[in-house]
Coordinates of N, CA and C and ligand atoms in Angstrom, one line a residue:
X30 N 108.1 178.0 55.0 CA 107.0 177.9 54.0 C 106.0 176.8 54.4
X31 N 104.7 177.4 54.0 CA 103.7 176.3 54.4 C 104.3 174.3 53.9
X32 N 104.0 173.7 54.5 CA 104.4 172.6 54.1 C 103.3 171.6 53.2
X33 N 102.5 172.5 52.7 CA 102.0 171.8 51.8 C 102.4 172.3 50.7
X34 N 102.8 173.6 50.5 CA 103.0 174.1 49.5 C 104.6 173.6 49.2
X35 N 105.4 173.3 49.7 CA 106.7 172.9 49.5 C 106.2 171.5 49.0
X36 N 105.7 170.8 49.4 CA 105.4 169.0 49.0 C 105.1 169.3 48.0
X37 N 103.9 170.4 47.3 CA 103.8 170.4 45.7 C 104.6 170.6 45.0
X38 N 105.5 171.9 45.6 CA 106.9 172.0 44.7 C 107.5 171.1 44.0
X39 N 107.8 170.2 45.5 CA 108.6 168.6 44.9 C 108.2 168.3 44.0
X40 N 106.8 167.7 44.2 CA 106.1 166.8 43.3 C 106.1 167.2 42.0
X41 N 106.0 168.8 41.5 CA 106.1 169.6 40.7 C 107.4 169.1 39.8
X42 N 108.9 169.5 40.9 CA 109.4 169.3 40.5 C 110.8 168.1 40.0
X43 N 109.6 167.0 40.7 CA 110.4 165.1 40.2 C 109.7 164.8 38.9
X44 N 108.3 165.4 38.6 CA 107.2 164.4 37.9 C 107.8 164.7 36.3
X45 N 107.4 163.5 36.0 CA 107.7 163.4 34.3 C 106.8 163.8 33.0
X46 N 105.6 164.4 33.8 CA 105.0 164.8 33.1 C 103.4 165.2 33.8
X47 N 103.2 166.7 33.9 CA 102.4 167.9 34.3 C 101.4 168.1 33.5
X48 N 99.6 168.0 34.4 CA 99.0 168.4 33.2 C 98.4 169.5 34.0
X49 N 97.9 170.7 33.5 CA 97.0 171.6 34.4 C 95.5 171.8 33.5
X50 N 94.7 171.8 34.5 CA 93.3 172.1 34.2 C 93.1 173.4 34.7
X51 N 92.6 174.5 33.9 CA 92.1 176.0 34.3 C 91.0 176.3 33.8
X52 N 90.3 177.1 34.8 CA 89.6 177.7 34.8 C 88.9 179.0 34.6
X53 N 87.6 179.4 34.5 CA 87.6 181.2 34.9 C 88.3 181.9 35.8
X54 N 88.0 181.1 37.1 CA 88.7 181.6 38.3 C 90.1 182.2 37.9
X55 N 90.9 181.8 36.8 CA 92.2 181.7 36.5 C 92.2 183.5 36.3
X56 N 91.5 183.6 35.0 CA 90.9 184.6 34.4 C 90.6 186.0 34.8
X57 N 89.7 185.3 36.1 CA 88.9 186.7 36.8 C 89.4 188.1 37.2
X58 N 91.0 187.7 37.9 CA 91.6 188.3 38.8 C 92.4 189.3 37.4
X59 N 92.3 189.0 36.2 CA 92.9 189.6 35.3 C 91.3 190.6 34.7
X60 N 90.0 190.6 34.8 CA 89.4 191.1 34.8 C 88.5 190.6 34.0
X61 N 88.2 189.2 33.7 CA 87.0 188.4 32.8 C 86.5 188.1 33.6
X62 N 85.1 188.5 33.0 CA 84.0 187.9 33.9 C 84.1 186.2 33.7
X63 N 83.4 185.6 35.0 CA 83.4 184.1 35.0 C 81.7 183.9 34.9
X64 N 81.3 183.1 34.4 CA 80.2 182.4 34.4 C 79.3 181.9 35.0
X65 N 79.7 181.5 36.1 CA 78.8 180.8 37.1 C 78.4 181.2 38.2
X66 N 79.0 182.1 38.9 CA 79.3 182.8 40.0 C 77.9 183.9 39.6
X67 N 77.6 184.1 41.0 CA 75.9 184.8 41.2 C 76.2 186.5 40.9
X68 N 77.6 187.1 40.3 CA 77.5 188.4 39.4 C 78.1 187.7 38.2
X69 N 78.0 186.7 37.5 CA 78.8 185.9 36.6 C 77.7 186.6 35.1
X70 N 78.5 185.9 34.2 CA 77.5 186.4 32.8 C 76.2 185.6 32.9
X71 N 76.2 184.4 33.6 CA 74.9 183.6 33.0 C 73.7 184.1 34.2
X72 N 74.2 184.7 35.1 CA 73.5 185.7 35.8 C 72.5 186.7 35.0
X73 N 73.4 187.1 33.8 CA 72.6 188.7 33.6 C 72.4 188.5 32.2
X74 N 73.2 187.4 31.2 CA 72.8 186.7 30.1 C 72.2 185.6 29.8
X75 N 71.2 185.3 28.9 CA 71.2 184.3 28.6 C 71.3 183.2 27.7
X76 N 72.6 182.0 28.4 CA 73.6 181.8 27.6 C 72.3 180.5 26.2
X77 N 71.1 180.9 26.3 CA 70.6 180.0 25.4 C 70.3 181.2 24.1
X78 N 70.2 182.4 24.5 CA 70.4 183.2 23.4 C 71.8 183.8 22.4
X79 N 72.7 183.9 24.2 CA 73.6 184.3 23.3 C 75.2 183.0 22.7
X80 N 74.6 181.8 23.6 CA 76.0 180.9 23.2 C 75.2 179.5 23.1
X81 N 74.2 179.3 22.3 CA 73.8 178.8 21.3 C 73.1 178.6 20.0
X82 N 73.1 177.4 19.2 CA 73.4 177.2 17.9 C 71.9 178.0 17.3
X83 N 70.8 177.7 18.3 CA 69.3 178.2 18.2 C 69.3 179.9 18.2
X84 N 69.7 180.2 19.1 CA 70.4 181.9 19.2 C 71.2 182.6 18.5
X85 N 71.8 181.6 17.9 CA 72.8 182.4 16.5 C 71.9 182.5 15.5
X86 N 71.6 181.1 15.1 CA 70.5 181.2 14.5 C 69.3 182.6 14.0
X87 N 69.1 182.6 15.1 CA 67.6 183.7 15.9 C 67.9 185.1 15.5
X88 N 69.2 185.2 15.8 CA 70.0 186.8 15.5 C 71.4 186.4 15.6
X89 N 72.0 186.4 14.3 CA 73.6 186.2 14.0 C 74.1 187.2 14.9
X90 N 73.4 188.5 14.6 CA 73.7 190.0 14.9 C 74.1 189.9 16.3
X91 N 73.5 189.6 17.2 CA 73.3 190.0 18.3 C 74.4 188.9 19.2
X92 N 74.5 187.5 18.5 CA 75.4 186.7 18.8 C 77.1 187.4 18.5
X93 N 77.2 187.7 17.3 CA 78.1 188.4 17.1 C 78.7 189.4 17.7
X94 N 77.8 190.2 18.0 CA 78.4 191.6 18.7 C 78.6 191.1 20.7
X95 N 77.6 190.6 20.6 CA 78.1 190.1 22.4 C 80.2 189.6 22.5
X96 N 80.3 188.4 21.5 CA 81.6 188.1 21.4 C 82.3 189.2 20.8
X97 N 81.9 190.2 19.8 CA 82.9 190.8 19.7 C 83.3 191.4 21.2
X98 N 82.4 192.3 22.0 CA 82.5 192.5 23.0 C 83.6 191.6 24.1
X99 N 83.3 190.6 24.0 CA 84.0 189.9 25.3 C 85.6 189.8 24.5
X100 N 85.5 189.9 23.3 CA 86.7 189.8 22.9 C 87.8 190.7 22.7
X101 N 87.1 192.0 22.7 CA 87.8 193.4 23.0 C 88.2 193.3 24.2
X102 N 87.2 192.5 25.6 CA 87.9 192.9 26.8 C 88.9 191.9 27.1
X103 N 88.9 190.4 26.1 CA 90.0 189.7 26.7 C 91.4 190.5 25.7
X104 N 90.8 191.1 24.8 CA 92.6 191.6 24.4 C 92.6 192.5 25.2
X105 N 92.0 193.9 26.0 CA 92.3 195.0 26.4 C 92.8 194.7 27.8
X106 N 92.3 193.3 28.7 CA 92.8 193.0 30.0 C 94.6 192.2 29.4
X107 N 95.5 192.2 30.9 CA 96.8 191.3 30.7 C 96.7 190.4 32.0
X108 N 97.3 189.6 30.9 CA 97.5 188.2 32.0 C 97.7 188.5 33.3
X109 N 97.7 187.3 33.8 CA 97.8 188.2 35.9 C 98.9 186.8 36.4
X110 N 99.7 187.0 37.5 CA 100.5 186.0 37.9 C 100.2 184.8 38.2
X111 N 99.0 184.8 38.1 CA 98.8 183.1 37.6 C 99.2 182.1 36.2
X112 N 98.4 183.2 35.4 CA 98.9 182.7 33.7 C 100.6 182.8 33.7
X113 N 100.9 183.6 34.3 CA 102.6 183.8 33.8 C 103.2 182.6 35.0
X114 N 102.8 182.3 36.1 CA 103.2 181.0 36.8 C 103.4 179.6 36.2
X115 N 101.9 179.4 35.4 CA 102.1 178.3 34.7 C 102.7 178.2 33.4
X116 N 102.9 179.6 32.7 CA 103.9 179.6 31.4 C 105.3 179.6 31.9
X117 N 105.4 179.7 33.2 CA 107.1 179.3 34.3 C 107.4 177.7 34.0
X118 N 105.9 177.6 34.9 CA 105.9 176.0 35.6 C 106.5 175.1 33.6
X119 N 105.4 175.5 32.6 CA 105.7 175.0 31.4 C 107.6 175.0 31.1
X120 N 108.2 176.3 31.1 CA 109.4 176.5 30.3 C 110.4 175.6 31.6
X121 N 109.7 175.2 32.9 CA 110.6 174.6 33.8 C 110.4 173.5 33.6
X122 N 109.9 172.9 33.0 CA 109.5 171.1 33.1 C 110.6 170.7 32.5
X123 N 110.8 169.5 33.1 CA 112.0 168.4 32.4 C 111.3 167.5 31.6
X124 N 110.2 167.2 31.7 CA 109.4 166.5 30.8 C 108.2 167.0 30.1
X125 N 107.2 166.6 30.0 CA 105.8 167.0 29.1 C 105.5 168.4 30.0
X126 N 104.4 169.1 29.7 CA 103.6 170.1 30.3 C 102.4 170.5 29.3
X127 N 101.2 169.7 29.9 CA 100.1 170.2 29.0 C 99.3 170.8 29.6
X128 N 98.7 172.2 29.1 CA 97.8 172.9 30.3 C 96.1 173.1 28.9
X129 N 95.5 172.3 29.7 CA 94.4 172.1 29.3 C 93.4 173.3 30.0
X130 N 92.9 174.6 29.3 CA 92.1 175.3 29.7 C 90.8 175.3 28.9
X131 N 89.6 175.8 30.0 CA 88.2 176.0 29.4 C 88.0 177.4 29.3
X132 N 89.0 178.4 29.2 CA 88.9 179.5 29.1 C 89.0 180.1 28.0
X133 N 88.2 181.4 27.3 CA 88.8 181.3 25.7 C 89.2 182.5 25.5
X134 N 89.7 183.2 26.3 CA 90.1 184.5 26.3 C 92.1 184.5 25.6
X135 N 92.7 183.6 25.5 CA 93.5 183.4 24.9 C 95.1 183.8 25.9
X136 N 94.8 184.1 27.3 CA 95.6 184.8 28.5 C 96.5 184.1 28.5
X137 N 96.4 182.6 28.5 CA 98.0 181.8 28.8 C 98.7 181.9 27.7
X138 N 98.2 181.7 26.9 CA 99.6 181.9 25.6 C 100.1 183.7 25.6
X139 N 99.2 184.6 25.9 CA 99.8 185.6 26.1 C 100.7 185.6 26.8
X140 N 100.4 185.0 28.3 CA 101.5 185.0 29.3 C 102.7 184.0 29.0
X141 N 102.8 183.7 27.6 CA 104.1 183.1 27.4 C 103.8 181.2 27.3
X142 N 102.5 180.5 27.4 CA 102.9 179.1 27.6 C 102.4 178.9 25.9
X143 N 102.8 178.0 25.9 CA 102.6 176.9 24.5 C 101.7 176.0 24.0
X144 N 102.4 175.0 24.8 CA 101.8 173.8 24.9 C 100.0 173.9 25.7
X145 N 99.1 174.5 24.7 CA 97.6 174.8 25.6 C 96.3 174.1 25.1
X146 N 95.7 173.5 25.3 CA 94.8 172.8 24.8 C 93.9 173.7 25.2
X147 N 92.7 174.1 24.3 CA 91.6 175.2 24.4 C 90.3 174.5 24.4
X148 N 89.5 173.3 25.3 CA 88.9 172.7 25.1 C 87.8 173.1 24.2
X149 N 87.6 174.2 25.4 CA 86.2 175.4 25.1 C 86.3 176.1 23.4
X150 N 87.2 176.4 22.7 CA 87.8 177.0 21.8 C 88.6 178.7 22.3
X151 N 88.5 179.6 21.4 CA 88.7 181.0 21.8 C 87.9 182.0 21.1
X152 N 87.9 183.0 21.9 CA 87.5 184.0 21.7 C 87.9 184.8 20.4
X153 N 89.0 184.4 20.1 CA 89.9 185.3 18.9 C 89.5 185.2 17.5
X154 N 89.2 183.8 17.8 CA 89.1 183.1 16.0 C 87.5 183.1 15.6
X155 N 87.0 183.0 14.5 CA 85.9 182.8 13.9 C 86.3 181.3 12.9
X156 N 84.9 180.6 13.2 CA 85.2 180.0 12.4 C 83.6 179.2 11.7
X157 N 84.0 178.9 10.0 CA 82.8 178.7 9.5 C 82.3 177.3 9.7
X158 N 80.8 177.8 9.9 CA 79.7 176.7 10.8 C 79.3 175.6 9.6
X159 N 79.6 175.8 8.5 CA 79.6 174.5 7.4 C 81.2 173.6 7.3
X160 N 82.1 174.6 6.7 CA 83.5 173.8 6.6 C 84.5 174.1 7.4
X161 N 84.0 174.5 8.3 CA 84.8 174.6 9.9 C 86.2 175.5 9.9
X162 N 86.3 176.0 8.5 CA 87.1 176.8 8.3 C 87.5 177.9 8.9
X163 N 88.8 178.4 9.7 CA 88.9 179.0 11.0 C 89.8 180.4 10.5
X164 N 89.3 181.5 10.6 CA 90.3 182.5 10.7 C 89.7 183.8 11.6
X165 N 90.5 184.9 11.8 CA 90.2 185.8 13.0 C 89.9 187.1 12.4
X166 N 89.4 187.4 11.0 CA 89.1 188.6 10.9 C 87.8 188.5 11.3
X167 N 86.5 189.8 10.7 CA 85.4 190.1 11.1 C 84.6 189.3 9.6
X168 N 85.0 188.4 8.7 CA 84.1 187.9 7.8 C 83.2 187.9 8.6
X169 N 82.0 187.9 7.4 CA 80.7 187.1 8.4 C 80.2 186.0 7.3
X170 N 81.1 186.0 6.1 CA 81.0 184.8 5.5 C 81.9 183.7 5.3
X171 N 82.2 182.7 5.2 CA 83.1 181.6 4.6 C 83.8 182.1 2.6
X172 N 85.0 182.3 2.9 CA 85.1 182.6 1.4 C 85.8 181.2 0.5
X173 N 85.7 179.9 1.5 CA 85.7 179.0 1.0 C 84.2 178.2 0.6
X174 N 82.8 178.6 1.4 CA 81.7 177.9 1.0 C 80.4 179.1 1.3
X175 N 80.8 179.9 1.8 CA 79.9 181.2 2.1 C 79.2 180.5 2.9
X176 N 79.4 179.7 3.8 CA 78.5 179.6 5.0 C 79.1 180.3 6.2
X177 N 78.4 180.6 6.9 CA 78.2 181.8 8.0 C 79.1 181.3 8.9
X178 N 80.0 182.6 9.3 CA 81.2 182.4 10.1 C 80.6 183.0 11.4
X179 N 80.8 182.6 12.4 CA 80.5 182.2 13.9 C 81.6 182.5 14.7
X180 N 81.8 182.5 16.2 CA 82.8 182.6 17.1 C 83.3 180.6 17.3
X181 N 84.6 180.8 17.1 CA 84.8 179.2 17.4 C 84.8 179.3 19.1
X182 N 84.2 179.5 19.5 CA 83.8 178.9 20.9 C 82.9 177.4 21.0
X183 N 82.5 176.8 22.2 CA 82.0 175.8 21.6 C 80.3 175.9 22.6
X184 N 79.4 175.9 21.9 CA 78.3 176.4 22.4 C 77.6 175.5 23.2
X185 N 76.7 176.1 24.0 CA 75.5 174.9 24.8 C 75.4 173.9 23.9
X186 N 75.2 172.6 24.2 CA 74.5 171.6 23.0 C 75.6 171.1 22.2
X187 N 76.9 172.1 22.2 CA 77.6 171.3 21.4 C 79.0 170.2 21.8
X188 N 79.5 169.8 21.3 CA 80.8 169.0 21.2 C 81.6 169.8 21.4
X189 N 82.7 169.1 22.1 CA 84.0 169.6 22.1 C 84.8 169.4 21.4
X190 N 85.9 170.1 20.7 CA 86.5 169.4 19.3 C 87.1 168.4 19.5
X191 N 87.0 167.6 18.7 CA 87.2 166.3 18.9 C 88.7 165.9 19.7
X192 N 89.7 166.5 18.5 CA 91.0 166.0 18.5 C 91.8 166.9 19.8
X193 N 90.7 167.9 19.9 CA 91.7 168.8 21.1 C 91.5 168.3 22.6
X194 N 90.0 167.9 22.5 CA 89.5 167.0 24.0 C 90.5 165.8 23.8
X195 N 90.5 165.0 22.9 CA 91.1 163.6 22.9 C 93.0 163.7 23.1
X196 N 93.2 164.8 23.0 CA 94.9 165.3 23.3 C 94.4 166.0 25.0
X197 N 93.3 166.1 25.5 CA 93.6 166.2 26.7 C 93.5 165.0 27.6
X198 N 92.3 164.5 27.2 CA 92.3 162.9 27.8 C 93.6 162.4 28.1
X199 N 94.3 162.0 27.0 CA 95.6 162.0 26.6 C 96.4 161.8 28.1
X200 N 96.2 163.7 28.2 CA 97.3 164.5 28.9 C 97.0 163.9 30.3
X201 N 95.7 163.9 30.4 CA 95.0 163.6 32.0 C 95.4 161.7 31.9
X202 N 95.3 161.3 31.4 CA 95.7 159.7 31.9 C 96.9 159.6 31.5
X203 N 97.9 160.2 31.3 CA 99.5 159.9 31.3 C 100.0 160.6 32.4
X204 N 99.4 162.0 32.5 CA 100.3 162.8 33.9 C 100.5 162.3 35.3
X205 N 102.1 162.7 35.7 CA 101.9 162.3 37.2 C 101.3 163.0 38.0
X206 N 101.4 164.6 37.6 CA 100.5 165.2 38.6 C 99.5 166.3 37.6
X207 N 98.8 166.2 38.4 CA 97.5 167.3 37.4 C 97.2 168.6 38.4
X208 N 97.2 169.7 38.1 CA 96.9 171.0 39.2 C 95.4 171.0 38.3
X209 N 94.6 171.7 38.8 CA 93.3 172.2 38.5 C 93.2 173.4 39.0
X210 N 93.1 174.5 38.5 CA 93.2 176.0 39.2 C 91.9 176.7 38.4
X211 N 91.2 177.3 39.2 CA 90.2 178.2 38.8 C 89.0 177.5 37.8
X212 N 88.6 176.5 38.4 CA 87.3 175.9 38.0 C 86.7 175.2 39.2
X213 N 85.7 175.5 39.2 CA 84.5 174.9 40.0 C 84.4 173.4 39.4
X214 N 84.9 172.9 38.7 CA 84.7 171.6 38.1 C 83.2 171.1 37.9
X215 N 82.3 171.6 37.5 CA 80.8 171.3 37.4 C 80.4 171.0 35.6
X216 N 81.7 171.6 34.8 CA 81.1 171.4 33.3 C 81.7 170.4 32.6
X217 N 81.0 169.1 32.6 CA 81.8 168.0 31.6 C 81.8 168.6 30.0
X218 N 82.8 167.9 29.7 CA 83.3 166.6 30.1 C 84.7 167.1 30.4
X219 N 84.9 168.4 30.6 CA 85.8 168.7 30.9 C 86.1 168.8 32.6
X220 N 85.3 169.1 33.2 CA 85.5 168.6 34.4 C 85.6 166.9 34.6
X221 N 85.2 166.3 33.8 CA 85.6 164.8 34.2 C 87.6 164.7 34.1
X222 N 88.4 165.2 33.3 CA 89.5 165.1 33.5 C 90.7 165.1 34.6
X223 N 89.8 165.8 35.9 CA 90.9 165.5 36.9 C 90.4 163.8 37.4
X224 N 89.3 163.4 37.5 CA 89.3 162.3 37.8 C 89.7 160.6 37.1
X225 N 89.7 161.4 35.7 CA 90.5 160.5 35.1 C 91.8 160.3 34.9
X226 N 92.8 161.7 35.4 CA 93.7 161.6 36.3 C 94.3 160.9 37.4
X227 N 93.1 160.7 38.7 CA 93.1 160.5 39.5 C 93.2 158.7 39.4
X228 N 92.2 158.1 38.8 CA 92.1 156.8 38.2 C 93.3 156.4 37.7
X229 N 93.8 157.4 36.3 CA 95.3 156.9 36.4 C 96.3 157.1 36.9
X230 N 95.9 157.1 38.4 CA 97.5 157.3 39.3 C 97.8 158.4 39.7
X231 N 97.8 159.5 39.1 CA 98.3 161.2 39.1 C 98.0 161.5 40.3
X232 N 98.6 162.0 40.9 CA 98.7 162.9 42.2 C 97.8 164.2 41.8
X233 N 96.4 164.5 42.3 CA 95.5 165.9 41.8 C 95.7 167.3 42.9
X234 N 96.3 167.9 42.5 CA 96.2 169.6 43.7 C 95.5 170.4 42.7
X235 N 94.5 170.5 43.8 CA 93.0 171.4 44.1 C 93.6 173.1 44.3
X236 N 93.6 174.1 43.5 CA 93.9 175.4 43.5 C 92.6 176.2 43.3
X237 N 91.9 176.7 44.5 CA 90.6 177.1 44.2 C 90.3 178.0 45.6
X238 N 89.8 179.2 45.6 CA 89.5 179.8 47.1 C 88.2 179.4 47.8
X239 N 87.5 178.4 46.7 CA 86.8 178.1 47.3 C 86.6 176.7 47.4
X240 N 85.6 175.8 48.3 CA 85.5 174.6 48.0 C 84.9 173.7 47.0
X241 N 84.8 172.8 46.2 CA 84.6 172.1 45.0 C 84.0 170.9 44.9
X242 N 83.4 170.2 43.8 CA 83.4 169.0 43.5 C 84.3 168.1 44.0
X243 N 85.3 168.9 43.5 CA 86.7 167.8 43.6 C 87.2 168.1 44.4
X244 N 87.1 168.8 45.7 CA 87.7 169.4 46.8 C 88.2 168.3 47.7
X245 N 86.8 167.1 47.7 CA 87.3 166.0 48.6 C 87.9 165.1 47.4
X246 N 88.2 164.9 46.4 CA 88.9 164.0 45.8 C 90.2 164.5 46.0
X247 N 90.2 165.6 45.9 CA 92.3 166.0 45.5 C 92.9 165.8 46.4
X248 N 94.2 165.1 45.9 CA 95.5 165.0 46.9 C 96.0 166.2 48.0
X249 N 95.7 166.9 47.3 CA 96.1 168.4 47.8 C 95.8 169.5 48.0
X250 N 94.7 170.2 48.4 CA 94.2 171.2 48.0 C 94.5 172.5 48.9
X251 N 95.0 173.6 48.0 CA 95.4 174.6 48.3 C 94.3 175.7 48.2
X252 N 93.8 176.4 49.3 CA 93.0 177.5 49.1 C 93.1 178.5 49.3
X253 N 93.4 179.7 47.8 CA 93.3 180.8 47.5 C 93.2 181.5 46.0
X254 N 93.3 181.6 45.7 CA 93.6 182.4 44.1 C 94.6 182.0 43.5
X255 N 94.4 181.3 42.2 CA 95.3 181.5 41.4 C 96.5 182.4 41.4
X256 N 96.1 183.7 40.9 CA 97.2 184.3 41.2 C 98.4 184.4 42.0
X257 N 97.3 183.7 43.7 CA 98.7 184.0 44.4 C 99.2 182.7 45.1
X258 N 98.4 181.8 44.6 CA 99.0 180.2 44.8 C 99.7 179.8 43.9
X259 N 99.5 179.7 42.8 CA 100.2 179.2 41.6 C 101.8 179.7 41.5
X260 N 102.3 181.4 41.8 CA 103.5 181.6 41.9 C 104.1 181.0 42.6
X261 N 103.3 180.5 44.0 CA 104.2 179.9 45.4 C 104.4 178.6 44.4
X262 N 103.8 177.8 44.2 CA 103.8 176.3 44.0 C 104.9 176.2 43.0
X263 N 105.0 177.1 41.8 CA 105.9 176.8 40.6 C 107.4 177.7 41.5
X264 N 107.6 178.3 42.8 CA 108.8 178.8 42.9 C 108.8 180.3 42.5
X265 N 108.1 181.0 41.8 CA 108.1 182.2 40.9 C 107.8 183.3 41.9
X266 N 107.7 182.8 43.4 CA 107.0 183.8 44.5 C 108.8 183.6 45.6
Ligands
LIG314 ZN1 83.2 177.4 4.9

């Protein structure tokens, strides 16, 4: 076995506590489009119409129906051996496992993990834009304030939820090791978390087919796909 990929195993398998950062890349290979990449959505959409607060605004309608869309295809796609790697790597930990994703297609908990921090929010849920009130049918009102229910994603311009970024910080400055899989690491402040990782001590492996931001910071960087790096590193291959 390659011997880098065996040193992560270890590390994988001494540390007292795992945090993972994911990405689209994670996603792709299961069939969601990614973002950034030159056939990506912000290629052929534009995310100031359709994933912000001025754009919902403009046309609820049209905001609306784009997410219903993406949301039919993240239920109609299944998880791919990546997500089910790290809901492994989760049920194998002796200690913590927090897997902090920017993805909102809701694939890792399908694939079985738990413990997920959804920085971005999800795809699934709606939630209202006055009292933040969250559920997953098609309201299009609040029947606690009748203000206008929205996709809880979290849009251009906006915040991240407070308490769920602050439980990842958290995760990122207590972990001994942090994996980062399938992000280009270019979107704060969620891309700032492997480096504050790194600051506090954590050993960082880079899981990416391509090169990154953080390509030259990681301890370790493995290059290829999710899917088929992540089985090797958790043992599941
Ligand atoms: Zn409300």
């Amino acid at each position: 076995m390659d011997a880098q990929i065996e040193r992560v195993r270890e590390l994988l398998g001494t540390a007292a506590s795992i945090a993972v950062l994911t990405g689209a890349g994670v996603s792709a290979e299961s069939g969601i489009a990614t973002f950034r990449d030159p056939d990506g959505l912000w290629a052929k959409f534009s995310p100031r119409e359709l994933a912000s607060m001025d754009g919902f605004l403009a046309n609820p309608e049209r905001v609306r129906d784009w997410y219903a869309h993406r949301k039919s295809i993240a239920t109609s796609v299944a998880p791919n051996a990546g997500h089910y790697a790290l809901a492994a790597l989760e049920r194998a930990a002796t200690g913590s496992c927090t897997l902090i994703t920017q993805n909102v297609d809701r694939l890792h908990q399908r694939a079985g993990s738990v413990n997920v921090l959804e920085v971005h929010g999800n795809l699934i849920e709606n939630r209202c834009n006055e009292c933040g009130h969250i559920r997953e049918d098609d309201l299009l009102t609040c029947p606690d304030c009748s203000g206008a229910m929205r996709p809880n994603v979290v849009w251009f311009g906006e915040e991240l939820p407070q308490d769920v970024f602050a439980a990842a910080e958290q995760a990122a400055m207590t972990c001994d090791v942090m994996i980062v899989a399938g992000t280009s690491a270019e979107v704060y402040p969620a891309a700032g978390l492997p480096y504050t990782a790194k600051r506090y001590g954590a050993v960082v492996i880079e899981v990416n087919p391509n090169r990154t931001e953080l390509t030259n910071e990681a301890h370790h960087v493995l290059h290829g796909t999710s899917a088929t790096i992540l089985p090797l590193i958790v043992g599941e291959a």
